Amino acid sequence: MSVQLKDALETLKDSGVRITPQRHAILEYLIQTMTHPTADDIFKALEGKFPNMSVATVYNNLRVFREAGLVKELTYGDSSSRFDFVTSDHYHVICEECGKIVDFHYPGLDEVEALASHVTGFKVSHHRMETYGTCPDCAKQPKH
Amino acid sequence: MSVQLKDALETLKDSGVRITPQRHAILEYLIQTMTHPTADDIFKALEGKFPNMSVATVYNNLRVFREAGLVKELTYGDSSSRFDFVTSDHYHVICEECGKIVDFHYPGLDEVEALASHVTGFKVSHHRMETYGTCPDCAKQPKH
DNA sequence: ACACTATTTATAACAATTATAAAATAATAT
DNA sequence: ATATTATTTTATAATTGTTATAAATAGTGT
């Protein structure tokens, strides 16, 4: 079992959340995958192991994880939310052709937050940033 | 009529889009408002003028405007998309209490794009960034 | 074992958005 | 101007992601 999973389970237990087999499996899947899956991706990936699991369970538990700070919800325009196990500060590049999401590290944009706060009078707590473009694979292929 | 509206209509005409009364009104409303409205906001705002207008018309035309580069769609997690008439490079602060959105100017984050591209091999074309916090009004009021 | 609470399941409801087809409107050519 | 054609609007239904509900199940503390 990975350290990340162990820590995550610990965090949940400490906040009084029960570790059910479904929760264990969803967390494990989130940690091991690199694909920033949708709720439905997770549901599909686990239906072999849990033939009777409901989609609601996936959504419920993703919310539980989000509230515990273990998981981030990424919301993009048209389609459904994607979920990202929180590791350390990183941002995303998103391929507009195929939807692939890749992480990259960059120092937090504290300066922008400070300016925003100064100019607007808001108390700024956090921000969101993504870059968009074309991934190497799609750059090779002819469009669509 | 504002210069912005005139320019927008010009842009549409040039790309072969007909200027219907509904389109004129939607554009006008988008330019004049400061509120980054949802499709439904627009629909409601114009139903006095166009009692028979369909919601689909609003959505259709917002897509037309978006494809013409006149309007930006802002997508946040839970609720519905908001639409922003494209003026010049600016970012948004969003109040997490009341949903208010306020603009602020900041030089484009070209450096981040460059690094993302360099690290991941993506061809990066643009980015998205917002800051979140509490607006002055909500900071005064007790929560909820 | 028993009562109590949390969780899962199954299903229905919901809300935002999109697709469809008919009617209306605007542009174009005659 | 009129007829023709293409576009747009309208009204409605369908779709999709997500959430709410209630019953069934499993875990926890006494």
GROMACS .gro file of C-alpha atoms (C1' of nucleotides) in nm:
model
  348
    1MET     CA    1   0.000   0.000   0.000
    2SER     CA    2   0.135   0.345  -0.086
    3VAL     CA    3   0.223   0.600   0.177
    4GLN     CA    4  -0.023   0.839   0.022
    5LEU     CA    5  -0.308   0.593   0.062
    6LYS     CA    6  -0.209   0.518   0.419
    7ASP     CA    7  -0.197   0.888   0.503
    8ALA     CA    8  -0.530   0.950   0.333
    9LEU     CA    9  -0.699   0.671   0.526
   10GLU     CA   10  -0.549   0.808   0.845
   11THR     CA   11  -0.684   1.155   0.770
   12LEU     CA   12  -1.030   1.016   0.709
   13LYS     CA   13  -1.030   0.807   1.023
   14ASP     CA   14  -0.920   1.106   1.228
   15SER     CA   15  -1.216   1.307   1.107
   16GLY     CA   16  -1.453   1.025   1.196
   17VAL     CA   17  -1.518   0.892   0.849
   18ARG     CA   18  -1.559   0.516   0.814
   19ILE     CA   19  -1.334   0.333   0.578
   20THR     CA   20  -1.565   0.123   0.367
   21PRO     CA   21  -1.441  -0.107   0.092
   22GLN     CA   22  -1.583   0.132  -0.167
   23ARG     CA   23  -1.403   0.430  -0.018
   24HIS     CA   24  -1.083   0.237  -0.001
   25ALA     CA   25  -1.111   0.138  -0.364
   26ILE     CA   26  -1.202   0.486  -0.487
   27LEU     CA   27  -0.911   0.641  -0.301
   28GLU     CA   28  -0.673   0.374  -0.423
   29TYR     CA   29  -0.784   0.427  -0.778
   30LEU     CA   30  -0.749   0.804  -0.752
   31ILE     CA   31  -0.397   0.778  -0.616
   32GLN     CA   32  -0.273   0.523  -0.862
   33THR     CA   33  -0.420   0.673  -1.178
   34MET     CA   34  -0.260   0.956  -1.365
   35THR     CA   35  -0.570   1.040  -1.563
   36HIS     CA   36  -0.770   1.286  -1.350
   37PRO     CA   37  -1.084   1.077  -1.390
   38THR     CA   38  -1.449   1.179  -1.392
   39ALA     CA   39  -1.693   1.029  -1.143
   40ASP     CA   40  -1.812   0.802  -1.419
   41ASP     CA   41  -1.459   0.690  -1.504
   42ILE     CA   42  -1.418   0.583  -1.144
   43PHE     CA   43  -1.754   0.413  -1.142
   44LYS     CA   44  -1.666   0.217  -1.456
   45ALA     CA   45  -1.319   0.129  -1.332
   46LEU     CA   46  -1.458  -0.022  -1.014
   47GLU     CA   47  -1.769  -0.197  -1.135
   48GLY     CA   48  -1.572  -0.515  -1.182
   49LYS     CA   49  -1.484  -0.518  -0.815
   50PHE     CA   50  -1.819  -0.380  -0.696
   51PRO     CA   51  -2.092  -0.492  -0.935
   52ASN     CA   52  -2.362  -0.345  -0.715
   53MET     CA   53  -2.206  -0.010  -0.644
   54SER     CA   54  -2.420   0.292  -0.722
   55VAL     CA   55  -2.301   0.606  -0.900
   56ALA     CA   56  -2.431   0.799  -0.604
   57THR     CA   57  -2.174   0.625  -0.388
   58VAL     CA   58  -1.896   0.755  -0.608
   59TYR     CA   59  -2.033   1.108  -0.596
   60ASN     CA   60  -2.100   1.092  -0.224
   61ASN     CA   61  -1.753   0.975  -0.145
   62LEU     CA   62  -1.582   1.217  -0.378
   63ARG     CA   63  -1.760   1.487  -0.186
   64VAL     CA   64  -1.646   1.337   0.144
   65PHE     CA   65  -1.289   1.331   0.016
   66ARG     CA   66  -1.316   1.685  -0.115
   67GLU     CA   67  -1.444   1.808   0.220
   68ALA     CA   68  -1.158   1.630   0.394
   69GLY     CA   69  -0.918   1.810   0.163
   70LEU     CA   70  -0.791   1.490   0.005
   71VAL     CA   71  -0.927   1.549  -0.340
   72LYS     CA   72  -0.971   1.847  -0.567
   73GLU     CA   73  -1.258   1.887  -0.806
   74LEU     CA   74  -1.162   2.026  -1.145
   75THR     CA   75  -1.450   2.180  -1.333
   76TYR     CA   76  -1.425   2.253  -1.698
   77GLY     CA   77  -1.688   2.399  -1.918
   78ASP     CA   78  -1.884   2.154  -2.122
   79SER     CA   79  -1.836   1.811  -1.974
   80SER     CA   80  -1.822   1.666  -1.626
   81SER     CA   81  -1.598   1.736  -1.330
   82ARG     CA   82  -1.267   1.562  -1.295
   83PHE     CA   83  -1.108   1.463  -0.968
   84ASP     CA   84  -0.750   1.496  -0.865
   85PHE     CA   85  -0.585   1.350  -0.559
   86VAL     CA   86  -0.417   1.638  -0.379
   87THR     CA   87  -0.044   1.584  -0.357
   88SER     CA   88   0.146   1.910  -0.366
   89ASP     CA   89   0.097   2.242  -0.535
   90HIS     CA   90   0.080   2.190  -0.905
   91TYR     CA   91  -0.104   2.324  -1.205
   92HIS     CA   92  -0.247   2.157  -1.515
   93VAL     CA   93  -0.200   2.170  -1.889
   94ILE     CA   94  -0.507   2.050  -2.073
   95CYS     CA   95  -0.507   1.925  -2.431
   96GLU     CA   96  -0.795   2.078  -2.623
   97GLU     CA   97  -0.790   1.799  -2.880
   98CYS     CA   98  -0.806   1.489  -2.661
   99GLY     CA   99  -0.873   1.620  -2.311
  100LYS     CA  100  -0.554   1.482  -2.160
  101ILE     CA  101  -0.445   1.656  -1.841
  102VAL     CA  102  -0.081   1.674  -1.736
  103ASP     CA  103   0.062   1.819  -1.415
  104PHE     CA  104   0.341   2.070  -1.389
  105HIS     CA  105   0.495   2.247  -1.096
  106TYR     CA  106   0.514   2.620  -1.062
  107PRO     CA  107   0.553   2.845  -0.760
  108GLY     CA  108   0.216   2.967  -0.635
  109LEU     CA  109   0.085   3.289  -0.784
  110ASP     CA  110   0.083   3.476  -0.455
  111GLU     CA  111   0.162   3.801  -0.623
  112VAL     CA  112  -0.152   3.787  -0.833
  113GLU     CA  113  -0.360   3.713  -0.527
  114ALA     CA  114  -0.208   4.009  -0.348
  115LEU     CA  115  -0.279   4.244  -0.634
  116ALA     CA  116  -0.632   4.118  -0.677
  117SER     CA  117  -0.695   4.174  -0.311
  118HIS     CA  118  -0.542   4.521  -0.316
  119VAL     CA  119  -0.734   4.640  -0.621
  120THR     CA  120  -1.075   4.495  -0.541
  121GLY     CA  121  -1.086   4.494  -0.164
  122PHE     CA  122  -1.164   4.122  -0.157
  123LYS     CA  123  -1.009   3.897   0.103
  124VAL     CA  124  -0.848   3.650  -0.138
  125SER     CA  125  -0.800   3.294  -0.014
  126HIS     CA  126  -0.692   3.095  -0.315
  127HIS     CA  127  -0.687   3.081  -0.692
  128ARG     CA  128  -0.726   2.851  -0.985
  129MET     CA  129  -0.514   2.836  -1.295
  130GLU     CA  130  -0.486   2.610  -1.595
  131THR     CA  131  -0.309   2.633  -1.924
  132TYR     CA  132  -0.459   2.502  -2.247
  133GLY     CA  133  -0.307   2.382  -2.569
  134THR     CA  134  -0.219   2.074  -2.770
  135CYS     CA  135  -0.036   1.771  -2.637
  136PRO     CA  136   0.258   1.621  -2.827
  137ASP     CA  137   0.054   1.322  -2.943
  138CYS     CA  138  -0.222   1.534  -3.091
  139ALA     CA  139   0.026   1.776  -3.244
  140LYS     CA  140   0.154   1.489  -3.460
  141GLN     CA  141  -0.186   1.366  -3.572
  142PRO     CA  142  -0.393   1.549  -3.835
  143LYS     CA  143  -0.685   1.731  -3.672
  144HIS     CA  144  -0.986   1.521  -3.567
  145MET     CA  145  -2.480   5.309  -2.919
  146SER     CA  146  -2.143   5.219  -2.767
  147VAL     CA  147  -1.832   5.173  -2.973
  148GLN     CA  148  -1.799   4.821  -2.837
  149LEU     CA  149  -2.144   4.727  -2.959
  150LYS     CA  150  -2.080   4.882  -3.299
  151ASP     CA  151  -1.753   4.691  -3.333
  152ALA     CA  152  -1.914   4.367  -3.221
  153LEU     CA  153  -2.194   4.398  -3.475
  154GLU     CA  154  -1.936   4.473  -3.741
  155THR     CA  155  -1.739   4.162  -3.649
  156LEU     CA  156  -2.049   3.949  -3.671
  157LYS     CA  157  -2.157   4.091  -4.004
  158ASP     CA  158  -1.811   4.032  -4.146
  159SER     CA  159  -1.829   3.665  -4.056
  160GLY     CA  160  -2.169   3.632  -4.222
  161VAL     CA  161  -2.384   3.627  -3.909
  162ARG     CA  162  -2.720   3.797  -3.932
  163ILE     CA  163  -2.799   4.070  -3.686
  164THR     CA  164  -3.138   3.980  -3.546
  165PRO     CA  165  -3.313   4.189  -3.284
  166GLN     CA  166  -3.248   3.916  -3.029
  167ARG     CA  167  -2.877   3.909  -3.103
  168HIS     CA  168  -2.861   4.283  -3.086
  169ALA     CA  169  -3.031   4.284  -2.748
  170ILE     CA  170  -2.819   4.004  -2.602
  171LEU     CA  171  -2.499   4.173  -2.708
  172GLU     CA  172  -2.615   4.508  -2.581
  173TYR     CA  173  -2.705   4.357  -2.248
  174LEU     CA  174  -2.372   4.178  -2.218
  175ILE     CA  175  -2.178   4.493  -2.290
  176GLN     CA  176  -2.374   4.719  -2.061
  177THR     CA  177  -2.395   4.488  -1.760
  178MET     CA  178  -2.118   4.447  -1.510
  179THR     CA  179  -2.254   4.124  -1.365
  180HIS     CA  180  -2.116   3.838  -1.579
  181PRO     CA  181  -2.464   3.694  -1.625
  182THR     CA  182  -2.575   3.335  -1.677
  183ALA     CA  183  -2.776   3.238  -1.983
  184ASP     CA  184  -3.084   3.244  -1.767
  185ASP     CA  185  -3.002   3.591  -1.632
  186ILE     CA  186  -2.993   3.715  -1.988
  187PHE     CA  187  -3.311   3.533  -2.073
  188LYS     CA  188  -3.491   3.689  -1.778
  189ALA     CA  189  -3.348   4.034  -1.844
  190LEU     CA  190  -3.481   4.035  -2.199
  191GLU     CA  191  -3.816   3.866  -2.159
  192GLY     CA  192  -3.981   4.203  -2.116
  193LYS     CA  193  -3.861   4.307  -2.458
  194PHE     CA  194  -3.903   3.964  -2.619
  195PRO     CA  195  -4.189   3.784  -2.449
  196ASN     CA  196  -4.169   3.495  -2.695
  197MET     CA  197  -3.797   3.443  -2.693
  198SER     CA  198  -3.681   3.090  -2.621
  199VAL     CA  199  -3.397   2.995  -2.386
  200ALA     CA  200  -3.247   2.806  -2.677
  201THR     CA  201  -3.208   3.134  -2.860
  202VAL     CA  202  -2.996   3.271  -2.579
  203TYR     CA  203  -2.778   2.962  -2.572
  204ASN     CA  204  -2.749   2.946  -2.949
  205ASN     CA  205  -2.642   3.304  -2.976
  206LEU     CA  206  -2.401   3.289  -2.687
  207ARG     CA  207  -2.234   3.008  -2.876
  208VAL     CA  208  -2.229   3.216  -3.193
  209PHE     CA  209  -2.070   3.503  -3.002
  210ARG     CA  210  -1.821   3.274  -2.837
  211GLU     CA  211  -1.718   3.127  -3.171
  212ALA     CA  212  -1.678   3.477  -3.309
  213GLY     CA  213  -1.448   3.554  -3.017
  214LEU     CA  214  -1.676   3.824  -2.879
  215VAL     CA  215  -1.773   3.651  -2.561
  216LYS     CA  216  -1.599   3.431  -2.309
  217GLU     CA  217  -1.770   3.150  -2.123
  218LEU     CA  218  -1.675   3.124  -1.758
  219THR     CA  219  -1.739   2.782  -1.611
  220TYR     CA  220  -1.740   2.728  -1.241
  221GLY     CA  221  -1.806   2.409  -1.058
  222ASP     CA  222  -2.156   2.364  -0.933
  223SER     CA  223  -2.381   2.612  -1.105
  224SER     CA  224  -2.423   2.735  -1.458
  225SER     CA  225  -2.185   2.909  -1.697
  226ARG     CA  226  -2.143   3.281  -1.690
  227PHE     CA  227  -2.073   3.496  -1.991
  228ASP     CA  228  -1.832   3.781  -2.021
  229PHE     CA  229  -1.800   4.025  -2.307
  230VAL     CA  230  -1.437   4.019  -2.414
  231THR     CA  231  -1.281   4.359  -2.370
  232SER     CA  232  -0.916   4.341  -2.279
  233ASP     CA  233  -0.702   4.105  -2.076
  234HIS     CA  234  -0.837   4.088  -1.729
  235TYR     CA  235  -0.886   3.832  -1.456
  236HIS     CA  236  -1.163   3.775  -1.204
  237VAL     CA  237  -1.204   3.767  -0.828
  238ILE     CA  238  -1.502   3.562  -0.723
  239CYS     CA  239  -1.680   3.593  -0.391
  240GLU     CA  240  -1.744   3.250  -0.245
  241GLU     CA  241  -2.024   3.382  -0.026
  242CYS     CA  242  -2.243   3.563  -0.276
  243GLY     CA  243  -2.098   3.471  -0.615
  244LYS     CA  244  -2.012   3.826  -0.713
  245ILE     CA  245  -1.745   3.853  -0.983
  246VAL     CA  246  -1.518   4.155  -1.013
  247ASP     CA  247  -1.257   4.227  -1.279
  248PHE     CA  248  -0.900   4.321  -1.218
  249HIS     CA  249  -0.614   4.384  -1.454
  250TYR     CA  250  -0.289   4.198  -1.443
  251PRO     CA  251  -0.022   4.138  -1.703
  252GLY     CA  252  -0.074   3.804  -1.878
  253LEU     CA  253   0.094   3.504  -1.721
  254ASP     CA  254   0.312   3.437  -2.023
  255GLU     CA  255   0.588   3.302  -1.806
  256VAL     CA  256   0.370   3.027  -1.669
  257GLU     CA  257   0.260   2.931  -2.017
  258ALA     CA  258   0.621   2.913  -2.129
  259LEU     CA  259   0.721   2.693  -1.840
  260ALA     CA  260   0.423   2.464  -1.882
  261SER     CA  261   0.509   2.424  -2.247
  262HIS     CA  262   0.872   2.358  -2.174
  263VAL     CA  263   0.810   2.099  -1.904
  264THR     CA  264   0.528   1.906  -2.067
  265GLY     CA  265   0.595   1.941  -2.438
  266PHE     CA  266   0.248   2.082  -2.497
  267LYS     CA  267   0.196   2.364  -2.740
  268VAL     CA  268   0.028   2.606  -2.500
  269SER     CA  269  -0.215   2.856  -2.649
  270HIS     CA  270  -0.383   3.021  -2.354
  271HIS     CA  271  -0.468   2.991  -1.989
  272ARG     CA  272  -0.735   3.051  -1.737
  273MET     CA  273  -0.698   3.200  -1.393
  274GLU     CA  274  -0.930   3.319  -1.122
  275THR     CA  275  -0.889   3.418  -0.763
  276TYR     CA  276  -1.141   3.332  -0.493
  277GLY     CA  277  -1.226   3.492  -0.165
  278THR     CA  278  -1.475   3.712   0.014
  279CYS     CA  279  -1.600   4.046  -0.113
  280PRO     CA  280  -1.607   4.353   0.112
  281ASP     CA  281  -1.986   4.337   0.148
  282CYS     CA  282  -1.987   3.977   0.264
  283ALA     CA  283  -1.689   4.033   0.491
  284LYS     CA  284  -1.902   4.278   0.690
  285GLN     CA  285  -2.209   4.055   0.716
  286PRO     CA  286  -2.223   3.756   0.948
  287LYS     CA  287  -2.191   3.433   0.750
  288HIS     CA  288  -2.497   3.314   0.553
  289DA     C1'  289  -2.781  -0.880   2.171
  290DC     C1'  290  -2.969  -0.413   2.116
  291DA     C1'  291  -3.027   0.047   1.983
  292DC     C1'  292  -2.820   0.402   1.713
  293DT     C1'  293  -2.576   0.604   1.339
  294DA     C1'  294  -2.343   0.602   0.906
  295DT     C1'  295  -2.329   0.422   0.449
  296DT     C1'  296  -2.480   0.208   0.038
  297DT     C1'  297  -2.805   0.110  -0.294
  298DA     C1'  298  -3.175   0.191  -0.616
  299DT     C1'  299  -3.450   0.506  -0.795
  300DA     C1'  300  -3.643   0.936  -0.892
  301DA     C1'  301  -3.583   1.423  -0.934
  302DC     C1'  302  -3.347   1.814  -1.092
  303DA     C1'  303  -3.122   2.166  -1.358
  304DA     C1'  304  -2.841   2.319  -1.728
  305DT     C1'  305  -2.779   2.252  -2.183
  306DT     C1'  306  -2.850   2.062  -2.649
  307DA     C1'  307  -3.109   1.848  -3.031
  308DT     C1'  308  -3.511   1.847  -3.322
  309DA     C1'  309  -3.858   1.993  -3.623
  310DA     C1'  310  -4.186   2.332  -3.757
  311DA     C1'  311  -4.275   2.819  -3.815
  312DA     C1'  312  -4.103   3.269  -3.895
  313DT     C1'  313  -3.784   3.577  -4.065
  314DA     C1'  314  -3.429   3.775  -4.342
  315DA     C1'  315  -3.132   3.772  -4.760
  316DT     C1'  316  -3.092   3.681  -5.252
  317DA     C1'  317  -3.200   3.629  -5.721
  318DT     C1'  318  -3.515   3.675  -6.060
  319DA     C1'  319  -4.187   4.329  -5.579
  320DT     C1'  320  -4.208   3.823  -5.561
  321DA     C1'  321  -4.052   3.386  -5.524
  322DT     C1'  322  -3.689   3.116  -5.358
  323DT     C1'  323  -3.354   2.988  -5.041
  324DA     C1'  324  -3.099   2.982  -4.626
  325DT     C1'  325  -3.092   3.123  -4.153
  326DT     C1'  326  -3.290   3.192  -3.724
  327DT     C1'  327  -3.631   3.150  -3.378
  328DT     C1'  328  -3.951   2.908  -3.129
  329DA     C1'  329  -4.147   2.531  -2.875
  330DT     C1'  330  -4.068   2.110  -2.716
  331DA     C1'  331  -3.839   1.696  -2.605
  332DA     C1'  332  -3.418   1.466  -2.501
  333DT     C1'  333  -2.983   1.430  -2.279
  334DT     C1'  334  -2.646   1.449  -1.922
  335DG     C1'  335  -2.424   1.519  -1.491
  336DT     C1'  336  -2.540   1.547  -1.036
  337DT     C1'  337  -2.821   1.539  -0.614
  338DA     C1'  338  -3.213   1.400  -0.311
  339DT     C1'  339  -3.484   1.040  -0.109
  340DA     C1'  340  -3.603   0.636   0.120
  341DA     C1'  341  -3.525   0.165   0.214
  342DA     C1'  342  -3.175  -0.182   0.307
  343DT     C1'  343  -2.731  -0.286   0.507
  344DA     C1'  344  -2.338  -0.259   0.788
  345DG     C1'  345  -2.076  -0.081   1.163
  346DT     C1'  346  -2.028   0.106   1.661
  347DG     C1'  347  -2.095   0.158   2.145
  348DT     C1'  348  -2.346   0.003   2.539
   0.00000   0.00000   0.00000
